[in-house]
GROMACS .gro file of C-alpha atoms in nm:
model
  124
    1ALA     CA    1   1.357  -4.062  -9.103
    2PRO     CA    2   1.516  -3.745  -8.969
    3SER     CA    3   1.271  -3.493  -8.826
    4ALA     CA    4   1.460  -3.185  -8.952
    5PRO     CA    5   1.782  -3.081  -9.124
    6ARG     CA    6   2.090  -3.089  -8.903
    7PRO     CA    7   2.187  -2.737  -8.796
    8ASP     CA    8   2.545  -2.611  -8.819
    9GLY     CA    9   2.766  -2.620  -8.511
   10GLU     CA   10   2.795  -2.854  -8.217
   11LEU     CA   11   2.511  -3.095  -8.147
   12LEU     CA   12   2.450  -3.270  -7.815
   13TRP     CA   13   2.239  -3.584  -7.841
   14LEU     CA   14   2.020  -3.645  -7.537
   15HIS     CA   15   1.835  -3.976  -7.510
   16CYS     CA   16   1.575  -4.091  -7.261
   17PRO     CA   17   1.358  -4.400  -7.277
   18ASP     CA   18   1.015  -4.241  -7.247
   19ALA     CA   19   0.810  -3.925  -7.275
   20ALA     CA   20   0.769  -3.907  -6.896
   21SER     CA   21   1.138  -3.825  -6.842
   22ALA     CA   22   1.180  -3.616  -7.158
   23ARG     CA   23   1.096  -3.283  -6.996
   24ALA     CA   24   1.359  -3.326  -6.725
   25VAL     CA   25   1.620  -3.433  -6.980
   26ALA     CA   26   1.532  -3.134  -7.201
   27HIS     CA   27   1.577  -2.906  -6.899
   28LEU     CA   28   1.920  -3.058  -6.833
   29GLY     CA   29   2.013  -3.001  -7.197
   30GLN     CA   30   1.902  -2.638  -7.181
   31ARG     CA   31   2.117  -2.580  -6.874
   32LEU     CA   32   2.417  -2.727  -7.053
   33ALA     CA   33   2.345  -2.515  -7.361
   34THR     CA   34   2.358  -2.196  -7.152
   35GLN     CA   35   2.717  -2.289  -7.067
   36ARG     CA   36   2.805  -2.343  -7.434
   37PRO     CA   37   2.653  -2.083  -7.667
   38GLY     CA   38   2.564  -2.218  -8.009
   39LEU     CA   39   2.510  -2.573  -7.883
   40THR     CA   40   2.216  -2.746  -8.049
   41LEU     CA   41   2.017  -3.011  -7.862
   42LEU     CA   42   1.868  -3.326  -8.011
   43LEU     CA   43   1.642  -3.533  -7.787
   44THR     CA   44   1.549  -3.889  -7.878
   45THR     CA   45   1.306  -4.122  -7.705
   46SER     CA   46   1.258  -4.494  -7.752
   47PRO     CA   47   1.114  -4.622  -8.080
   48GLY     CA   48   0.737  -4.601  -8.086
   49THR     CA   49   0.724  -4.303  -7.851
   50LYS     CA   50   0.536  -3.995  -7.969
   51ARG     CA   51   0.683  -3.647  -7.934
   52PRO     CA   52   0.663  -3.551  -7.567
   53LYS     CA   53   0.449  -3.248  -7.484
   54ASP     CA   54   0.589  -2.917  -7.362
   55LEU     CA   55   0.937  -2.952  -7.512
   56PRO     CA   56   1.128  -2.630  -7.580
   57GLU     CA   57   1.096  -2.514  -7.941
   58ALA     CA   58   1.473  -2.475  -7.980
   59LEU     CA   59   1.522  -2.845  -7.911
   60PHE     CA   60   1.505  -3.101  -8.191
   61TRP     CA   61   1.317  -3.422  -8.115
   62GLN     CA   62   1.323  -3.750  -8.300
   63GLU     CA   63   1.226  -4.104  -8.224
   64CYS     CA   64   1.541  -4.306  -8.163
   65PRO     CA   65   1.624  -4.539  -8.452
   66SER     CA   66   1.580  -4.913  -8.428
   67GLU     CA   67   1.878  -5.138  -8.365
   68ASN     CA   68   1.889  -5.220  -8.737
   69PRO     CA   69   2.240  -5.121  -8.857
   70ASP     CA   70   2.098  -4.936  -9.160
   71ASP     CA   71   1.869  -4.727  -8.936
   72THR     CA   72   2.157  -4.658  -8.697
   73ARG     CA   73   2.386  -4.552  -8.983
   74GLN     CA   74   2.120  -4.325  -9.136
   75PHE     CA   75   2.056  -4.159  -8.799
   76LEU     CA   76   2.425  -4.096  -8.725
   77ASP     CA   77   2.501  -3.989  -9.083
   78HIS     CA   78   2.227  -3.728  -9.063
   79TRP     CA   79   2.268  -3.588  -8.712
   80ARG     CA   80   2.646  -3.635  -8.664
   81PRO     CA   81   2.627  -3.570  -8.288
   82ASP     CA   82   2.939  -3.439  -8.116
   83ALA     CA   83   2.852  -3.614  -7.789
   84GLY     CA   84   2.566  -3.804  -7.630
   85LEU     CA   85   2.407  -3.821  -7.287
   86TRP     CA   86   2.176  -4.116  -7.236
   87ILE     CA   87   1.944  -4.126  -6.940
   88GLY     CA   88   1.781  -4.451  -6.835
   89PRO     CA   89   1.843  -4.818  -6.796
   90TYR     CA   90   1.820  -4.952  -7.150
   91LEU     CA   91   2.130  -5.006  -7.359
   92ARG     CA   92   2.117  -4.978  -7.739
   93PRO     CA   93   2.413  -5.196  -7.849
   94SER     CA   94   2.400  -5.108  -8.220
   95LEU     CA   95   2.392  -4.734  -8.149
   96ILE     CA   96   2.664  -4.758  -7.885
   97GLU     CA   97   2.895  -4.958  -8.113
   98ALA     CA   98   2.835  -4.729  -8.411
   99SER     CA   99   2.891  -4.420  -8.196
  100VAL     CA  100   3.218  -4.558  -8.060
  101ARG     CA  101   3.339  -4.644  -8.412
  102ARG     CA  102   3.272  -4.283  -8.515
  103GLY     CA  103   3.448  -4.139  -8.211
  104ILE     CA  104   3.129  -3.997  -8.058
  105PRO     CA  105   3.157  -3.995  -7.679
  106VAL     CA  106   2.839  -4.129  -7.519
  107THR     CA  107   2.777  -4.129  -7.144
  108LEU     CA  108   2.505  -4.331  -6.974
  109PHE     CA  109   2.344  -4.184  -6.659
  110ASP     CA  110   2.080  -4.301  -6.414
  111THR     CA  111   2.089  -4.667  -6.499
  112GLY     CA  112   1.918  -4.778  -6.181
  113GLU     CA  113   1.957  -5.140  -6.085
  114LEU     CA  114   1.821  -5.299  -6.404
  115LEU     CA  115   2.166  -5.317  -6.563
  116LEU     CA  116   2.307  -5.488  -6.257
  117GLU     CA  117   2.072  -5.784  -6.284
  118ASN     CA  118   2.270  -5.929  -6.576
  119ARG     CA  119   2.620  -6.034  -6.464
  120LEU     CA  120   2.757  -5.978  -6.816
  121TRP     CA  121   2.683  -5.604  -6.790
  122ARG     CA  122   2.871  -5.552  -6.463
  123LEU     CA  123   3.205  -5.375  -6.465
  124GLY     CA  124   3.358  -5.577  -6.186
   0.00000   0.00000   0.00000
């Protein structure tokens, strides 16, 4: 379930897999927000992760939805992100597909080598 009402204006969705990297991702989001006044930040972490400590108060946090299409739809219907930055090696196929269908640009950073182990995930 959504953690708060969606604020008006542009919303950048930041996602990281765990609480350990959440602070760094939140810092990145804050730096981007200084370049774009009025930008709201939503940070999600993997399902089952508790709210990371020491997050900025202006940042919204929510556990990322499961890969269930109903959960994905509810999440995107509520938050309606304008763009997404995902940090980490784990793909979320249902969320990626639903985001693409809605025209939400999502960029994946810092994948490490885990994605390269599966030949199907390679670009070339």
